Amino acid sequence: MSQRDPRFLKIFVALLVLGLALPWGWGEIQRRMGPPDLSALQTSSTFALDRNGVLLRAFAAPDGRWRLPAKADEVDPKFFVLLKAYEDKRFASHSGVDFLALGRALWQYATHGHALSGGSTLTMQAARLLEQRSEKWVPVFRESAATNKDSPRAPHSFPAKLKQIYRAVQLEARFSKKEILEIYLALAPYGGNVEGLRAASLAWFGKEPRRLSTGEAALLVALPQAPEARRPDHFPARARAARDRVIDRARAAHVLGAEEARRAKAEPPPLRQNFPNLAAQVTDQFVKAHPERRVFHLAYDARLQQSLEDLAKRKCERLGPKLTAALIVIDNANGHVLAHVGGADYFAKARAGSLDMARALRSPGSTLKPFIYATAFSEGLAHPETLLDDSPARYGLWRPVNFDDVFHGAVTARKALQFSLNLPAAQLLNEVGPARLLARLRSAGLELKLPKDSDVGLAIGLGGVGARLIDLARAYAAFTREGVAPDLVESLDDPPRPENRRLTEPASAWQIADILRGAPPPDNGSAGRIAFKTGTSYGYRDALAIGFDRAHTIAVWVGRADNAPVPGLIGRQVAAPILFDAFARLGGANEPIAKPENVLEARNSADLPPPLRHLRHGAPKTIAATYAHPIKIFYPPEGARIDLGLSHGPDKADLSLKAQGGAPPFTWTVNGAPIDAANPRHEARWKPDGAGFARVSVIDANGASDSVSVRLE
């Protein structure tokens, strides 16, 4: 005993006095020390979670450490069984200080020169982690790096130990046992710049702590005692030995079976893993926009996000060294963005991987064509079986040609859209009016940008305008929602904005979906599986493919971030295969869009009313002499609010429709659906099926038309 450090007697006496005085002196201690400093719990890493709480991405805390909070309910229960068996078997019963364990540790120190078992409770360790140690405190004993690199305990000073005890009692008085465990889970060191169990589980095993194996849990119990000396990537033998000691003690405490212990010891030590880095381009934007936030709850699905990021990276590596890709996946029912891939590889500088190309203004190519047809269908100018003329034409100085420089003569609107013919699309847009189409698209939420110092011309229908992929995806989702574009939701933290905007009528939305479902698929796709449209910009700078079924809409863009041309970059050959692969990874039955009521169906143009059989550009001279005034709706006027008493009972009044001018017979449509056969009279009547907005159109024998939008109440 004479050779032992005499300070153990002082420590023993001091702790004994402390234990006796604590019940009477607690008030004075609390007054002098104040409440525990919990600020360390507020300096966690910034991180983003998916819709199911799965980690998408984490950012290092301001001090450079990875520190992710973990709730006790999010941790595998076997971790706590091993932790208590090894560190604090009386955790549930003591009040912060286990005097039996503390006395045993002091006696071991007195008789052996060092402690064989620790005296600190988990509460005391949590208190120590919360405190900032003072440099003026002199350690009671020091660890020698040369002789004992794997010390079971970090060095402590006597004042620091007393302070831990006081703080432990404070914590027990203020927090529940579960909350104390969560303080420990948040701050325990695990080697390098990793703190907290969740960060450690991800750093060492690449998984959340709710799925730990027995061997993994045992290693995470052992690491905080000597996090640098036991780092599995630097000292695997020490890590294994420390883990096995935890397993042996658990076996001795009869909380672990022999076979489970054997399997746990057979697990190899892990190597350092990378933290998840999903949706990196988007999370950069969220963190920049909200620097005060620490947690972002996003609408994405981590599994799908990971799968599509892998798909984009793999495809672009095959396509070329500087190509990148963007993908957007939308849940059509609620507008939630389930995946947002901004680039093919966030860390690839040659691909400008850190840029979010899903939000970059690029040429949409031919992907705006469906909206030309939808507008023409809604306004009664054409039908899917209307015959269009695919032959050379000139519009001022602009002479459009088809992609393959081949003209097909008379084709139906259905075939013209399925094969993306340019001449028929230009004819329809000339009748609709490019300014009118642009206004309709912008009113539905598309941010379209015209080239500098250019006017609105027919070229916008073939890609002569800037558009964002995410906006195009939103617009295509309208075809699955009876023509209403959803408000997209990427962040679940922000309140939803009910800004659903009508892009087209239900009948024309279904007609477009029906046409695009029949488009010829790429080599890796099956016909009729999804409705989709491809696009290629001028100069082969952008390749796009956008598709949908009843449940989801997916948009794909491929190109170079610097807008350089890429020979052979064609939407059908490059983007469409990625689109079909993305749908395959999404899964599901690919159900078609439900057909609304009162859709005018026809097998060919002969089944249509005469005005819809052909797209007519003007009346013959003999007719024009008799009917000099163009067709125009006289009643109801544009923008009228008409009270028909639709909200007061089941009886519904008729709406009177009147037109002037034009050449009979006349065909009336409401929301794209005809209300009766062609009529030589300028008047018609329609019975609404409920209150709301309606688009009323009339077409004369020459194909001239007029439309108005009204609100029925």
XYZ file of C-alpha atoms in Angstrom:
713
model
C 0.000 0.000 0.000
C 2.929 2.332 0.705
C 3.879 2.215 -2.940
C 0.415 3.226 -4.061
C -0.393 6.799 -4.955
C -1.637 8.320 -1.643
C -4.081 10.508 -3.542
C -6.565 7.646 -3.727
C -7.219 8.145 0.013
C -8.046 11.797 -0.587
C -10.319 10.844 -3.435
C -12.037 8.180 -1.386
C -12.597 10.489 1.584
C -13.804 13.298 -0.658
C -16.309 11.090 -2.456
C -17.483 9.625 0.843
C -18.073 13.098 2.240
C -19.754 14.042 -1.015
C -22.118 11.072 -0.791
C -23.076 11.947 2.785
C -23.410 15.673 2.169
C -25.221 15.518 -1.140
C -28.774 15.217 0.288
C -28.272 18.277 2.492
C -26.042 20.405 0.263
C -27.744 19.955 -3.114
C -29.448 23.337 -3.058
C -26.200 25.198 -2.467
C -24.402 23.152 -5.171
C -27.117 23.868 -7.687
C -27.042 27.585 -6.849
C -23.305 27.835 -7.370
C -23.027 25.708 -10.518
C -26.207 26.763 -12.259
C -28.124 24.588 -14.720
C -26.280 22.212 -17.067
C -25.103 23.714 -20.351
C -27.057 21.980 -23.128
C -25.722 24.113 -25.972
C -23.666 21.198 -27.309
C -26.930 19.469 -28.237
C -27.857 22.371 -30.482
C -24.738 22.213 -32.647
C -25.697 19.184 -34.675
C -25.002 18.698 -38.348
C -27.465 20.051 -40.884
C -29.178 17.169 -42.626
C -32.038 16.319 -44.966
C -34.503 13.445 -44.515
C -36.747 11.818 -47.070
C -40.519 11.340 -46.755
C -39.974 8.280 -44.514
C -37.321 9.834 -42.252
C -34.403 8.191 -44.095
C -31.239 10.276 -44.254
C -30.661 11.780 -47.692
C -27.653 13.948 -46.951
C -25.785 15.417 -44.007
C -23.476 18.409 -43.684
C -20.676 18.659 -41.121
C -21.468 20.830 -38.100
C -19.857 24.289 -37.859
C -16.992 22.770 -35.830
C -16.254 20.266 -38.609
C -17.722 17.269 -36.827
C -20.396 14.853 -37.969
C -23.015 14.951 -35.240
C -26.495 13.589 -35.943
C -29.163 13.358 -33.228
C -30.681 9.963 -32.522
C -33.788 9.091 -30.547
C -33.675 6.033 -28.315
C -36.593 4.570 -30.238
C -34.493 4.727 -33.425
C -31.736 2.480 -32.035
C -31.636 -1.319 -32.045
C -32.576 -2.444 -28.502
C -29.615 -4.833 -28.359
C -27.297 -1.806 -28.300
C -28.784 -0.647 -24.976
C -28.635 -4.176 -23.561
C -24.912 -4.359 -24.321
C -24.288 -0.758 -23.244
C -25.852 -1.221 -19.803
C -24.233 -4.612 -19.291
C -20.822 -3.133 -20.031
C -21.048 0.429 -18.719
C -23.793 0.772 -16.136
C -25.794 -2.297 -15.118
C -27.649 -0.335 -12.400
C -28.556 2.553 -14.731
C -32.283 2.070 -14.224
C -32.066 2.244 -10.394
C -29.415 4.805 -9.429
C -29.875 8.581 -9.278
C -26.918 9.523 -11.421
C -24.113 8.145 -9.243
C -23.468 4.447 -8.592
C -21.554 4.617 -5.292
C -21.007 0.850 -5.254
C -19.255 0.969 -8.630
C -17.359 4.125 -7.662
C -16.129 2.597 -4.410
C -15.095 -0.605 -6.178
C -13.083 1.388 -8.732
C -11.302 3.324 -5.960
C -10.484 0.154 -4.067
C -9.076 -1.434 -7.220
C -6.971 1.660 -7.761
C -5.737 1.514 -4.187
C -4.830 -2.164 -4.297
C -3.643 -2.532 -7.912
C -2.447 0.906 -8.888
C -5.146 1.264 -11.537
C -8.884 0.740 -11.822
C -9.992 -2.597 -13.252
C -13.569 -1.428 -13.714
C -15.035 2.008 -14.231
C -16.984 3.954 -11.676
C -18.690 6.365 -14.034
C -22.356 5.884 -14.782
C -23.908 6.617 -18.150
C -25.392 9.738 -16.579
C -21.941 10.874 -15.447
C -20.567 10.219 -18.921
C -23.398 12.262 -20.434
C -22.563 15.046 -17.980
C -18.876 14.881 -18.929
C -19.735 15.103 -22.620
C -21.792 18.216 -21.968
C -19.030 19.969 -20.024
C -16.087 21.829 -21.487
C -13.001 20.740 -19.591
C -10.759 23.400 -18.113
C -7.044 23.255 -18.927
C -6.116 24.252 -15.363
C -7.390 20.947 -13.949
C -4.469 18.578 -13.426
C -5.204 14.924 -14.218
C -5.162 12.472 -11.318
C -3.341 10.010 -13.584
C -2.125 10.283 -17.144
C -2.234 7.783 -19.959
C 1.088 6.905 -21.490
C 0.772 6.613 -25.237
C 3.883 4.463 -25.299
C 2.774 1.923 -22.713
C -0.997 1.905 -22.828
C -2.408 2.982 -26.169
C -5.706 1.269 -25.492
C -6.610 2.767 -22.134
C -10.174 1.883 -21.133
C -10.827 5.355 -19.795
C -9.880 8.885 -20.775
C -7.926 10.753 -18.084
C -9.930 12.769 -15.558
C -9.091 15.345 -12.909
C -10.451 15.212 -9.394
C -12.379 18.517 -9.763
C -13.722 17.341 -13.069
C -14.920 14.082 -11.496
C -16.700 15.981 -8.726
C -18.301 18.260 -11.279
C -19.499 15.246 -13.258
C -21.141 13.839 -10.172
C -22.941 17.106 -9.453
C -24.012 17.422 -13.069
C -25.166 13.800 -13.137
C -27.486 14.432 -10.202
C -28.731 17.561 -11.967
C -29.445 15.620 -15.129
C -31.294 12.900 -13.245
C -33.446 15.535 -11.553
C -34.283 17.256 -14.810
C -34.477 14.501 -17.435
C -35.895 11.027 -17.781
C -33.614 8.031 -18.203
C -34.531 7.890 -21.887
C -33.589 11.554 -22.378
C -30.259 11.024 -20.606
C -29.494 8.125 -22.915
C -30.282 10.378 -25.885
C -27.776 12.977 -24.615
C -25.155 10.224 -24.543
C -26.229 8.983 -27.986
C -25.851 12.491 -29.416
C -22.385 13.366 -28.039
C -20.355 10.175 -27.494
C -17.086 10.234 -29.534
C -16.507 7.480 -32.084
C -13.191 8.357 -33.690
C -12.028 11.113 -35.982
C -14.657 13.792 -36.425
C -17.581 11.456 -35.729
C -19.764 12.084 -32.693
C -23.008 10.480 -31.694
C -24.320 6.992 -32.312
C -26.236 7.750 -35.497
C -23.251 9.381 -37.177
C -21.062 6.493 -35.984
C -23.425 3.843 -37.313
C -23.495 5.555 -40.710
C -19.735 6.258 -40.730
C -18.614 2.767 -39.758
C -21.368 0.528 -41.104
C -23.247 2.632 -43.682
C -26.582 1.979 -41.980
C -28.994 3.510 -39.502
C -28.588 2.373 -35.853
C -31.981 0.674 -35.863
C -30.471 -2.170 -37.958
C -27.268 -2.980 -36.072
C -25.994 -6.522 -35.756
C -24.791 -7.753 -32.353
C -21.132 -7.359 -33.322
C -21.730 -3.862 -34.687
C -23.599 -2.819 -31.545
C -20.784 -4.199 -29.355
C -18.151 -2.219 -31.259
C -20.165 0.988 -30.877
C -20.382 0.327 -27.129
C -16.592 -0.040 -26.922
C -15.452 2.830 -29.151
C -16.321 5.881 -26.944
C -13.952 4.722 -24.186
C -10.901 5.175 -26.457
C -12.213 6.408 -29.804
C -8.840 7.129 -31.418
C -6.964 4.142 -30.038
C -9.703 1.758 -31.184
C -10.557 3.179 -34.606
C -11.385 0.141 -36.736
C -9.783 1.618 -39.860
C -6.508 2.432 -38.074
C -6.261 -0.251 -35.373
C -8.483 -3.207 -36.360
C -6.914 -5.592 -33.821
C -7.609 -3.226 -30.920
C -11.111 -2.586 -32.181
C -11.793 -6.315 -32.360
C -10.368 -6.915 -28.875
C -12.410 -4.080 -27.345
C -15.568 -5.321 -29.065
C -14.951 -8.866 -27.839
C -14.596 -7.631 -24.241
C -18.057 -6.095 -24.503
C -19.412 -9.374 -25.861
C -17.703 -11.395 -23.079
C -19.139 -9.173 -20.361
C -22.591 -9.461 -21.924
C -22.205 -13.262 -21.906
C -21.176 -13.159 -18.255
C -24.255 -11.065 -17.473
C -26.424 -13.663 -19.267
C -27.854 -11.145 -21.731
C -26.191 -12.782 -24.725
C -26.258 -16.412 -25.821
C -23.192 -18.449 -26.711
C -24.049 -18.857 -30.402
C -24.937 -15.179 -30.853
C -21.676 -14.209 -29.137
C -19.717 -16.529 -31.437
C -21.302 -15.013 -34.549
C -20.709 -11.473 -33.253
C -17.003 -12.144 -32.681
C -16.688 -13.534 -36.197
C -17.690 -10.230 -37.780
C -14.699 -8.395 -39.322
C -13.858 -4.834 -38.215
C -15.402 -2.229 -40.549
C -13.818 0.454 -42.703
C -14.911 4.083 -42.755
C -17.999 4.618 -44.947
C -19.154 7.736 -46.757
C -22.201 9.521 -45.440
C -25.254 9.538 -47.743
C -25.040 12.290 -50.328
C -28.378 12.020 -52.112
C -30.113 14.925 -53.892
C -26.947 16.955 -53.360
C -27.713 19.677 -55.908
C -31.138 20.324 -54.380
C -30.090 20.166 -50.741
C -27.396 22.733 -51.503
C -30.175 25.076 -52.595
C -32.333 24.386 -49.538
C -29.457 25.001 -47.115
C -28.511 28.218 -48.894
C -32.110 29.450 -48.828
C -32.672 28.517 -45.136
C -29.312 28.696 -43.314
C -31.080 28.807 -39.945
C -32.586 25.340 -40.344
C -30.839 22.198 -39.160
C -33.307 19.586 -40.432
C -35.020 19.490 -43.815
C -37.924 17.110 -44.413
C -38.223 16.508 -48.144
C -40.851 14.724 -50.209
C -38.269 12.503 -51.923
C -38.020 8.728 -51.612
C -34.414 7.897 -50.693
C -34.508 4.445 -52.306
C -35.820 5.816 -55.581
C -33.461 8.812 -55.447
C -30.453 6.524 -54.997
C -31.600 4.232 -57.801
C -32.101 7.050 -60.297
C -28.837 8.770 -59.383
C -27.065 5.486 -60.066
C -28.957 5.175 -63.359
C -28.034 8.702 -64.486
C -24.374 8.245 -63.566
C -24.071 4.874 -65.296
C -25.791 6.055 -68.477
C -23.754 9.245 -68.772
C -20.478 7.403 -68.236
C -21.350 5.366 -71.317
C -22.543 8.341 -73.359
C -19.565 10.643 -73.018
C -17.108 12.330 -70.643
C -18.853 15.704 -70.322
C -22.492 14.679 -70.546
C -24.798 14.961 -67.574
C -28.442 14.147 -66.946
C -31.381 15.318 -64.864
C -34.511 13.426 -63.822
C -37.719 14.446 -62.074
C -40.347 12.037 -60.694
C -43.772 13.350 -59.651
C -46.549 11.650 -57.724
C -49.512 12.710 -59.857
C -52.031 12.405 -57.032
C -50.526 15.091 -54.784
C -47.735 16.759 -56.766
C -44.993 15.425 -54.471
C -41.581 15.239 -56.127
C -40.397 11.722 -55.305
C -36.961 12.121 -56.902
C -34.952 15.086 -58.156
C -31.673 14.201 -59.847
C -29.939 17.450 -60.716
C -26.862 15.946 -62.362
C -25.179 12.667 -63.228
C -22.384 12.915 -60.634
C -22.193 15.674 -58.016
C -18.403 15.352 -57.662
C -17.600 15.184 -61.409
C -16.190 18.602 -62.326
C -15.981 17.726 -66.025
C -19.755 17.182 -65.995
C -20.423 20.285 -63.851
C -22.071 17.829 -61.472
C -22.859 20.373 -58.765
C -25.277 22.262 -61.075
C -28.988 21.469 -60.891
C -29.817 20.927 -64.553
C -33.435 20.129 -63.718
C -33.852 23.850 -62.976
C -31.669 25.148 -65.805
C -33.308 26.934 -68.737
C -32.810 24.724 -71.777
C -34.536 24.196 -75.097
C -37.509 21.820 -74.697
C -37.233 20.594 -78.293
C -40.505 19.003 -79.370
C -41.822 18.404 -75.865
C -44.157 21.431 -76.168
C -46.001 19.892 -79.122
C -48.590 18.044 -76.985
C -49.729 21.391 -75.594
C -50.282 22.724 -79.120
C -52.521 19.762 -79.887
C -54.272 19.948 -76.510
C -55.106 23.620 -77.092
C -56.411 22.879 -80.582
C -58.543 20.012 -79.252
C -59.902 22.124 -76.379
C -60.898 24.967 -78.669
C -62.564 22.717 -81.228
C -60.021 23.321 -83.961
C -59.049 19.686 -84.334
C -59.541 16.131 -83.084
C -57.052 13.247 -82.873
C -58.474 11.920 -86.157
C -58.484 15.268 -87.963
C -56.420 15.135 -91.154
C -53.443 17.494 -91.256
C -51.171 18.315 -94.167
C -47.555 17.271 -93.789
C -46.125 18.981 -96.855
C -43.679 21.864 -97.454
C -44.942 25.210 -96.159
C -43.511 28.621 -95.403
C -44.526 31.039 -92.653
C -42.946 34.345 -93.543
C -39.206 33.709 -93.594
C -39.520 30.484 -91.570
C -39.722 27.201 -93.467
C -40.031 24.279 -91.012
C -38.974 20.762 -92.003
C -39.364 17.407 -90.331
C -36.500 15.881 -88.361
C -35.883 13.286 -91.103
C -36.492 15.737 -94.009
C -39.338 13.497 -95.235
C -42.910 14.680 -95.913
C -45.832 12.325 -95.371
C -48.756 14.130 -96.976
C -52.138 13.839 -95.259
C -51.804 12.409 -91.715
C -54.089 12.356 -88.721
C -53.277 14.555 -85.746
C -52.741 11.332 -83.781
C -49.997 10.071 -86.091
C -48.493 13.523 -86.495
C -47.988 13.823 -82.728
C -46.877 10.229 -82.208
C -44.154 10.630 -84.840
C -43.428 14.254 -83.821
C -43.907 15.724 -87.298
C -43.017 19.419 -87.428
C -45.217 20.636 -90.290
C -48.588 19.580 -88.781
C -47.555 21.054 -85.418
C -46.684 24.346 -87.105
C -50.053 24.347 -88.914
C -51.959 23.848 -85.671
C -49.898 26.437 -83.808
C -50.551 28.902 -86.616
C -54.287 28.401 -86.037
C -54.056 28.461 -82.231
C -51.682 31.428 -82.176
C -48.229 31.225 -80.530
C -48.974 34.114 -78.155
C -52.120 32.340 -76.994
C -50.248 29.088 -76.409
C -47.484 30.884 -74.531
C -50.008 32.663 -72.315
C -51.769 29.377 -71.552
C -48.541 27.647 -70.589
C -47.387 30.527 -68.420
C -50.743 30.733 -66.675
C -50.288 27.065 -65.748
C -46.963 27.830 -64.041
C -44.355 27.206 -66.732
C -41.499 29.698 -66.636
C -40.823 30.037 -70.355
C -38.196 32.472 -71.572
C -37.956 33.763 -75.116
C -34.562 34.444 -76.708
C -33.382 38.015 -76.244
C -34.927 40.558 -78.643
C -37.196 37.957 -80.260
C -40.939 37.985 -80.798
C -43.409 35.224 -80.033
C -43.364 33.112 -83.189
C -44.262 29.648 -84.403
C -40.748 28.410 -83.567
C -41.667 28.216 -79.865
C -43.604 25.037 -80.644
C -40.434 23.347 -81.913
C -38.132 24.342 -79.048
C -37.444 28.023 -79.705
C -37.978 28.979 -76.062
C -36.230 28.305 -72.746
C -37.898 25.938 -70.266
C -36.978 24.119 -67.076
C -37.286 20.344 -66.884
C -39.139 20.508 -63.560
C -41.739 22.842 -65.090
C -42.191 20.563 -68.087
C -42.738 17.616 -65.758
C -45.388 19.590 -63.874
C -47.149 20.501 -67.120
C -47.166 16.887 -68.340
C -48.634 15.792 -65.008
C -51.704 17.854 -65.971
C -52.537 15.234 -68.622
C -53.065 12.732 -65.781
C -55.239 15.105 -63.715
C -57.980 16.078 -66.194
C -55.917 19.005 -67.449
C -55.008 20.572 -64.077
C -51.298 21.079 -63.368
C -50.414 20.278 -59.722
C -48.481 22.496 -57.385
C -45.188 20.670 -56.881
C -44.097 19.836 -53.328
C -40.408 19.206 -52.639
C -40.180 20.352 -49.004
C -42.590 18.925 -46.429
C -41.573 21.696 -43.997
C -43.342 24.391 -45.973
C -47.156 24.642 -45.982
C -48.746 23.449 -49.230
C -49.889 26.072 -51.697
C -53.090 25.048 -53.487
C -52.111 26.598 -56.815
C -53.449 23.933 -59.143
C -53.957 25.592 -62.516
C -55.920 24.375 -65.498
C -53.774 23.802 -68.539
C -56.319 22.105 -70.772
C -59.774 20.530 -70.649
C -60.438 16.990 -69.339
C -61.374 15.637 -72.774
C -58.284 17.005 -74.512
C -56.046 15.907 -71.624
C -57.252 12.332 -72.076
C -56.919 12.568 -75.857
C -53.267 13.619 -75.545
C -52.602 10.795 -73.060
C -54.276 8.305 -75.395
C -52.206 9.505 -78.362
C -48.867 9.490 -76.536
C -49.485 6.024 -75.113
C -49.372 4.812 -78.702
C -46.027 6.442 -79.510
C -43.408 3.935 -80.753
C -41.163 2.980 -77.803
C -37.352 2.781 -77.768
C -35.572 -0.557 -78.020
C -35.721 -1.178 -74.260
C -39.442 -0.349 -73.953
C -42.761 -2.073 -74.535
C -45.449 -0.499 -76.699
C -48.417 0.971 -74.858
C -46.732 0.817 -71.464
C -46.561 4.555 -70.799
C -47.545 7.752 -72.595
C -44.416 9.680 -73.533
C -42.927 12.334 -75.791
C -39.321 12.971 -76.749
C -37.560 16.144 -77.802
C -34.267 17.155 -79.400
C -33.072 20.743 -79.500
C -31.482 22.515 -82.441
C -27.822 21.580 -82.819
C -28.143 18.400 -80.678
C -27.658 20.249 -77.410
C -30.580 18.796 -75.456
C -32.214 15.375 -75.465
C -35.476 15.042 -73.548
C -38.078 12.389 -72.813
C -41.142 12.933 -70.619
C -43.609 10.164 -69.838
C -46.487 9.364 -67.531
C -48.992 6.787 -66.445
C -51.897 7.283 -64.066
C -49.707 7.353 -60.947
C -46.438 9.042 -61.920
C -44.789 11.466 -64.310
C -41.061 11.232 -65.096
C -39.005 13.783 -67.044
C -35.471 13.145 -68.345
C -32.936 15.575 -69.804
C -29.490 14.725 -71.153
C -26.877 17.184 -72.449
C -23.823 19.203 -71.547
C -24.016 21.866 -68.873
C -22.017 24.261 -71.042
C -24.621 23.960 -73.837
C -22.104 22.592 -76.315
C -23.498 20.498 -79.186
C -23.185 16.719 -79.028
C -23.564 14.967 -82.398
C -26.035 12.111 -82.133
C -27.699 13.476 -78.974
C -31.285 12.618 -79.930
C -34.151 12.399 -77.455
C -35.524 9.117 -78.755
C -32.128 7.398 -78.770
C -30.598 8.861 -75.597
C -33.276 10.151 -73.203
C -36.137 7.739 -73.975
C -34.213 4.600 -72.891
C -33.401 6.306 -69.578
C -37.084 7.208 -69.179
C -38.194 3.604 -69.641
C -35.484 2.347 -67.288
C -36.641 4.887 -64.699
C -40.220 3.651 -64.923
C -38.969 0.075 -64.533
C -37.153 1.050 -61.323
C -40.219 2.874 -60.092
C -42.343 -0.242 -60.494
C -46.120 -0.375 -60.654
C -48.709 -1.497 -63.168
C -48.484 1.549 -65.497
C -52.245 2.032 -65.568
C -53.597 4.276 -68.338
C -55.436 7.529 -67.702
C -59.168 7.122 -67.044
C -61.344 8.424 -69.871
C -63.736 11.237 -68.898
C -67.338 11.359 -70.070
C -68.528 12.977 -73.310
C -65.332 12.485 -75.296
C -65.954 12.539 -79.024
C -64.576 9.223 -80.281
C -63.917 8.326 -83.902
C -62.085 5.573 -85.717
C -61.046 7.850 -88.578
C -61.727 11.292 -89.973
C -64.894 10.110 -91.757
C -66.558 9.526 -88.367
C -66.047 13.167 -87.366
C -68.402 16.107 -87.921
C -67.485 17.789 -91.235
C -65.712 20.801 -89.642
C -63.329 18.484 -87.769
C -62.400 16.201 -90.664
C -59.734 18.555 -92.040
C -57.841 21.531 -90.709
C -59.193 24.364 -92.882
C -57.313 27.621 -93.193
C -60.030 29.755 -94.788
C -63.502 29.639 -96.338
C -63.976 29.109 -100.104
C -64.682 32.356 -102.009
C -68.290 31.391 -102.814
C -69.050 30.858 -99.163
C -67.016 33.819 -98.002
C -69.105 36.116 -100.197
C -72.271 35.004 -98.439
C -70.833 34.848 -94.929
C -68.484 37.780 -94.791
C -68.406 38.021 -90.977
C -66.215 35.552 -89.042
C -67.786 33.213 -86.522
C -68.042 34.736 -83.017
C -69.783 33.698 -79.811
C -72.368 36.337 -78.886
C -73.521 34.723 -75.629
C -72.136 34.019 -73.108
C -69.431 36.701 -73.210
C -65.813 35.969 -72.327
C -65.194 35.789 -68.538
C -68.886 35.947 -67.601
C -70.141 34.634 -64.238
C -73.556 33.079 -64.828
C -75.873 32.153 -61.969
C -77.879 29.066 -62.960
C -78.737 28.091 -59.385
C -76.497 25.020 -59.600
C -75.754 25.037 -55.882
C -79.388 25.033 -54.688
C -80.638 21.620 -55.724
C -80.541 18.758 -58.185
C -82.464 20.611 -60.886
C -80.031 22.122 -63.321
C -80.877 24.909 -65.717
C -79.794 24.962 -69.350
C -77.222 27.424 -70.605
C -78.189 29.195 -73.807
C -75.408 29.470 -76.411
C -75.542 31.974 -79.290
C -73.150 32.799 -82.135
C -72.940 35.307 -84.986
C -71.441 35.085 -88.484
C -69.638 32.079 -89.889
C -70.775 29.408 -92.328
C -73.295 26.781 -91.208
C -73.572 24.109 -90.024
C -72.119 24.840 -86.567
C -70.592 22.439 -84.060
C -70.653 23.445 -80.378
C -68.263 21.936 -77.803
C -67.887 22.480 -74.079
C -64.558 21.603 -72.475
C -63.603 19.840 -75.706
C -66.651 17.566 -75.841
C -69.407 18.123 -78.489
C -72.875 18.841 -77.078
C -74.895 17.812 -80.151
C -74.617 17.126 -83.862
C -73.791 19.839 -86.379
C -76.635 22.376 -86.440
C -77.486 24.978 -89.115
C -78.730 27.366 -86.421
C -76.575 29.884 -84.562
C -78.057 28.751 -81.246
C -77.709 25.723 -78.975
C -78.504 24.721 -75.405
C -76.323 22.858 -72.918
C -77.156 21.327 -69.537
C -74.162 21.707 -67.140
C -73.343 18.848 -64.778
C -72.261 21.191 -61.982
C -70.806 24.542 -61.009
C -67.341 25.624 -62.120
C -65.433 26.920 -65.114
C -66.342 25.910 -68.656
C -64.691 26.464 -72.026
C -67.324 26.961 -74.747
C -66.309 26.722 -78.417
C -68.130 26.884 -81.744
C -66.812 25.719 -85.139
C -68.350 26.613 -88.482
C -68.330 24.651 -91.755
C -65.033 26.211 -92.830
C -63.253 25.165 -89.639
C -63.192 28.719 -88.241
C -63.864 28.822 -84.514
C -64.319 31.024 -81.473
C -64.066 30.199 -77.760
C -64.929 31.797 -74.432
C -64.350 30.823 -70.809
C -67.177 31.334 -68.301
C -67.883 30.493 -64.677
C -71.183 28.783 -63.824
C -72.716 29.128 -60.372
